[in-house]
CSV table of C-alpha atoms in Angstrom, one decimal:
chain,number,residue,atom,x,y,z
A,1,ALA,CA,61.3,118.0,110.0
A,2,GLN,CA,60.8,115.3,107.6
A,3,SER,CA,62.8,114.1,104.6
A,4,VAL,CA,62.4,111.8,101.7
A,5,THR,CA,64.9,109.7,99.9
A,6,GLN,CA,64.5,108.1,96.5
A,7,LEU,CA,67.6,106.1,96.0
A,8,ASP,CA,67.1,105.3,92.3
A,9,SER,CA,67.4,108.4,90.0
A,10,GLN,CA,66.7,106.2,86.9
A,11,VAL,CA,64.9,102.8,86.5
A,12,PRO,CA,65.0,101.2,83.1
A,13,VAL,CA,62.6,98.4,82.5
A,14,PHE,CA,61.2,96.5,79.6
A,15,GLU,CA,57.5,96.7,78.7
A,16,GLU,CA,55.3,94.2,80.5
A,17,ALA,CA,57.9,93.6,83.2
A,18,PRO,CA,57.2,94.5,86.9
A,19,VAL,CA,58.7,97.5,88.5
A,20,GLU,CA,59.3,98.9,92.0
A,21,LEU,CA,60.3,102.4,92.7
A,22,ARG,CA,61.8,102.9,96.2
A,23,CYS,CA,61.0,105.6,98.7
A,24,ASN,CA,62.2,106.0,102.2
A,25,TYR,CA,61.2,108.8,104.6
A,26,SER,CA,62.3,110.1,107.8
A,27,SER,CA,60.1,111.8,110.3
A,28,SER,CA,59.7,112.0,114.1
A,29,VAL,CA,55.9,112.1,113.9
A,30,SER,CA,53.1,110.3,112.0
A,31,VAL,CA,53.0,111.1,108.3
A,32,TYR,CA,50.9,111.1,105.2
A,33,LEU,CA,52.5,109.7,102.1
A,34,PHE,CA,52.1,110.5,98.4
A,35,TRP,CA,53.3,109.4,95.0
A,36,TYR,CA,53.0,111.8,92.2
A,37,VAL,CA,53.8,111.2,88.5
A,38,GLN,CA,55.1,113.9,86.0
A,39,TYR,CA,54.9,113.2,82.3
A,40,PRO,CA,57.0,115.3,80.0
A,41,ASN,CA,56.1,119.0,79.9
A,42,GLN,CA,53.3,118.5,82.4
A,43,GLY,CA,52.7,119.2,86.1
A,44,LEU,CA,52.4,116.6,88.8
A,45,GLN,CA,49.5,114.2,88.9
A,46,LEU,CA,48.6,112.3,92.1
A,47,LEU,CA,49.0,108.6,91.7
A,48,LEU,CA,48.0,107.5,95.2
A,49,LYS,CA,48.2,108.5,98.8
A,50,TYR,CA,48.4,106.9,102.2
A,51,LEU,CA,46.6,108.6,105.1
A,52,SER,CA,45.7,105.8,107.4
A,53,GLY,CA,44.1,102.4,107.5
A,54,SER,CA,45.2,99.6,105.2
A,55,THR,CA,49.0,99.7,104.4
A,56,LEU,CA,48.4,98.7,100.8
A,57,VAL,CA,47.2,101.6,98.8
A,58,LYS,CA,46.0,101.3,95.2
A,59,GLY,CA,46.1,104.1,92.8
A,60,ILE,CA,45.5,105.0,89.2
A,61,ASN,CA,47.0,103.3,86.2
A,62,GLY,CA,47.5,100.0,88.0
A,63,PHE,CA,50.0,101.3,90.5
A,64,GLU,CA,50.0,100.4,94.2
A,65,ALA,CA,52.2,101.2,97.1
A,66,GLU,CA,52.7,99.7,100.6
A,67,PHE,CA,53.4,101.6,103.7
A,68,ASN,CA,55.9,100.0,106.0
A,69,LYS,CA,56.2,101.9,109.2
A,70,SER,CA,59.0,99.8,110.7
A,71,GLN,CA,61.1,100.3,107.6
A,72,THR,CA,59.9,103.9,107.0
A,73,SER,CA,59.3,103.0,103.4
A,74,PHE,CA,56.5,103.6,100.8
A,75,HIS,CA,57.7,101.8,97.7
A,76,LEU,CA,55.6,102.0,94.5
A,77,ARG,CA,55.0,98.9,92.4
A,78,LYS,CA,53.3,97.9,89.2
A,79,PRO,CA,53.1,94.3,88.1
A,80,SER,CA,53.3,95.1,84.4
A,81,VAL,CA,54.5,98.4,82.9
A,82,HIS,CA,53.6,100.1,79.6
A,83,ILE,CA,55.5,102.4,77.4
A,84,SER,CA,53.1,105.1,78.5
A,85,ASP,CA,54.3,104.7,82.1
A,86,THR,CA,57.6,106.4,81.1
A,87,ALA,CA,57.7,109.5,83.3
A,88,GLU,CA,59.2,111.0,86.5
A,89,TYR,CA,57.8,109.7,89.7
A,90,PHE,CA,58.0,111.7,93.0
A,91,CYS,CA,57.5,110.5,96.4
A,92,ALA,CA,56.3,113.1,99.1
A,93,VAL,CA,55.6,113.2,102.8
A,94,SER,CA,53.8,115.5,105.1
A,95,GLU,CA,53.3,115.4,108.8
A,96,THR,CA,49.7,114.6,109.8
A,97,GLY,CA,47.8,117.7,110.7
A,98,THR,CA,50.2,119.9,108.6
A,99,ALA,CA,49.5,118.3,105.2
A,100,SER,CA,50.0,121.7,103.4
A,101,LYS,CA,53.7,121.3,103.9
A,102,LEU,CA,54.8,118.6,101.5
A,103,THR,CA,58.4,117.4,101.3
A,104,PHE,CA,59.4,115.8,98.0
A,105,GLY,CA,62.1,113.4,97.0
A,106,THR,CA,64.3,114.1,94.1
A,107,GLY,CA,62.3,111.9,91.7
A,108,THR,CA,62.9,108.6,89.8
A,109,ARG,CA,62.9,108.5,86.1
A,110,LEU,CA,61.1,105.4,84.9
A,111,GLN,CA,62.1,104.5,81.3
A,112,VAL,CA,60.1,101.8,79.7
A,113,THR,CA,61.4,100.2,76.5
A,114,LEU,CA,60.2,97.5,74.2
B,1,GLU,CA,38.2,124.6,82.3
B,2,THR,CA,38.8,122.2,85.1
B,3,GLY,CA,41.6,121.6,87.7
B,4,VAL,CA,44.5,124.0,87.9
B,5,THR,CA,45.5,126.1,85.0
B,6,GLN,CA,48.7,128.2,84.6
B,7,THR,CA,49.6,130.9,82.1
B,8,PRO,CA,51.9,131.3,80.2
B,9,ARG,CA,53.2,127.8,79.7
B,10,HIS,CA,56.6,129.2,78.5
B,11,LEU,CA,58.2,132.5,79.3
B,12,VAL,CA,61.6,133.9,78.2
B,13,MET,CA,62.7,137.1,79.9
B,14,GLY,CA,65.7,139.3,80.4
B,15,MET,CA,67.2,140.1,83.8
B,16,THR,CA,65.8,143.6,83.6
B,17,ASN,CA,62.2,142.6,82.7
B,18,LYS,CA,59.1,142.5,84.8
B,19,LYS,CA,56.6,139.7,84.2
B,20,SER,CA,53.9,137.8,86.0
B,21,LEU,CA,52.8,134.2,86.2
B,22,LYS,CA,49.2,133.4,86.7
B,23,CYS,CA,47.5,130.4,88.3
B,24,GLU,CA,43.8,129.7,88.6
B,25,GLN,CA,42.1,126.8,90.3
B,26,HIS,CA,38.6,125.6,89.5
B,27,LEU,CA,38.4,123.1,92.3
B,28,GLY,CA,36.8,125.2,95.0
B,29,HIS,CA,39.9,124.9,97.1
B,30,ASN,CA,41.0,127.5,99.8
B,31,ALA,CA,44.8,127.0,99.7
B,32,MET,CA,47.2,127.7,96.9
B,33,TYR,CA,51.0,127.2,96.5
B,34,TRP,CA,53.9,128.2,94.4
B,35,TYR,CA,56.8,125.6,93.9
B,36,LYS,CA,60.1,125.9,92.0
B,37,GLN,CA,61.3,122.8,90.1
B,38,SER,CA,64.9,122.8,89.1
B,39,ALA,CA,66.8,120.0,87.3
B,40,LYS,CA,68.1,117.4,89.7
B,41,LYS,CA,66.7,119.1,92.8
B,42,PRO,CA,63.5,118.3,94.8
B,43,LEU,CA,60.6,120.5,94.4
B,44,GLU,CA,61.0,123.7,96.5
B,45,LEU,CA,58.0,125.2,98.2
B,46,MET,CA,58.1,128.9,97.7
B,47,PHE,CA,54.8,130.4,99.1
B,48,VAL,CA,51.5,129.1,100.6
B,49,TYR,CA,48.4,131.0,100.7
B,50,ASN,CA,45.3,130.0,102.8
B,51,PHE,CA,42.1,131.9,102.3
B,52,LYS,CA,44.1,134.6,100.5
B,53,GLU,CA,46.4,135.1,103.5
B,54,GLN,CA,50.1,134.2,103.0
B,55,THR,CA,51.0,131.5,105.6
B,56,GLU,CA,54.4,130.4,104.3
B,57,ASN,CA,57.3,132.2,102.7
B,58,ASN,CA,60.2,129.8,102.4
B,59,SER,CA,62.9,132.4,102.4
B,60,VAL,CA,62.3,133.4,98.8
B,61,PRO,CA,64.2,136.3,97.4
B,62,SER,CA,62.3,139.5,97.1
B,63,ARG,CA,62.5,139.5,93.3
B,64,PHE,CA,59.7,137.0,93.5
B,65,SER,CA,56.5,138.7,94.8
B,66,PRO,CA,53.3,136.7,95.1
B,67,GLU,CA,49.8,138.0,95.1
B,68,CYS,CA,46.6,136.2,96.0
B,69,PRO,CA,43.5,138.4,95.3
B,70,ASN,CA,41.1,135.5,96.1
B,71,SER,CA,41.1,131.8,96.7
B,72,SER,CA,40.9,131.0,93.0
B,73,HIS,CA,43.7,133.1,91.7
B,74,LEU,CA,47.4,133.3,92.5
B,75,PHE,CA,50.0,135.4,90.8
B,76,LEU,CA,53.9,135.4,90.9
B,77,HIS,CA,55.4,138.7,89.9
B,78,LEU,CA,58.9,138.6,88.7
B,79,HIS,CA,61.5,141.4,88.4
B,80,THR,CA,65.3,141.6,88.0
B,81,LEU,CA,65.6,137.8,88.0
B,82,GLN,CA,68.9,135.9,87.7
B,83,PRO,CA,69.8,133.2,85.2
B,84,GLU,CA,69.7,130.7,88.1
B,85,ASP,CA,66.0,131.4,88.5
B,86,SER,CA,65.3,129.5,85.3
B,87,ALA,CA,63.1,126.6,86.2
B,88,LEU,CA,59.6,125.2,86.0
B,89,TYR,CA,57.3,127.0,88.2
B,90,LEU,CA,54.4,125.0,89.5
B,91,CYS,CA,51.2,126.1,91.1
B,92,ALA,CA,49.1,123.8,93.3
B,93,SER,CA,45.9,124.0,95.3
B,94,SER,CA,44.2,122.1,98.1
B,95,GLN,CA,41.3,122.0,100.4
B,96,THR,CA,42.6,122.3,104.0
B,97,SER,CA,40.2,120.2,105.8
B,98,GLY,CA,42.3,119.7,109.0
B,99,ARG,CA,43.0,116.1,108.2
B,100,THR,CA,44.6,116.1,104.9
B,101,ASP,CA,44.8,118.4,102.0
B,102,THR,CA,46.0,116.7,98.9
B,103,GLN,CA,47.6,119.1,96.5
B,104,TYR,CA,46.6,119.2,92.9
B,105,PHE,CA,49.1,120.7,90.5
B,106,GLY,CA,48.9,122.8,87.4
B,107,PRO,CA,51.0,122.1,84.3
B,108,GLY,CA,53.6,124.6,85.2
B,109,THR,CA,55.3,127.7,83.5
B,110,ARG,CA,58.7,127.0,82.1
B,111,LEU,CA,60.7,130.2,82.8
B,112,THR,CA,64.0,131.0,81.1
B,113,VAL,CA,66.0,134.0,82.3
B,114,LEU,CA,68.6,135.2,79.8
């Protein structure tokens, strides 16, 4: 079984500053990794995913994440955030070959202010 | 209509009521999912359907009854719910290709049980 840890429940940041949202996972087998964003009163939207290949993955809205197998991490980064990036961000993992079973972290609330 | 839609968006019901949540996907996917999202907790997978057949029931109480008449529609029938069942119920769909099946989410139904 796999698990996901998002250590930061809230991350406050000023507009145009860089941000990193941390995600660590635990699994005994190879995994796929995902980041989803949830804006207020909406469902989850896929930001980016890592399946295989290059460990640096680029997603929508200027976000990127890097898969680090040795540290079992998949941190999400953005070099310059906007007010509109204020949302809840969820990291998720699934075992390769059983991608229908996603395990989610508890989420990180990104609060961008002026 | 594109993506995954859910109706109603908001629902308030008493503990003795019977109601149903509806989900429809317009993506041509073959798998559909129900999740429960409660405050401060990770998303909980409730049910998975693949080609209309239920493949996962994550120990969900019988007061939640899913129905999947075809690959595009998914229902969640509710009866004699408890106040702790109040949550955001999210539907998702994916195409199970054997390699990865990225899940796409609907906007959710905000359920309040009085």
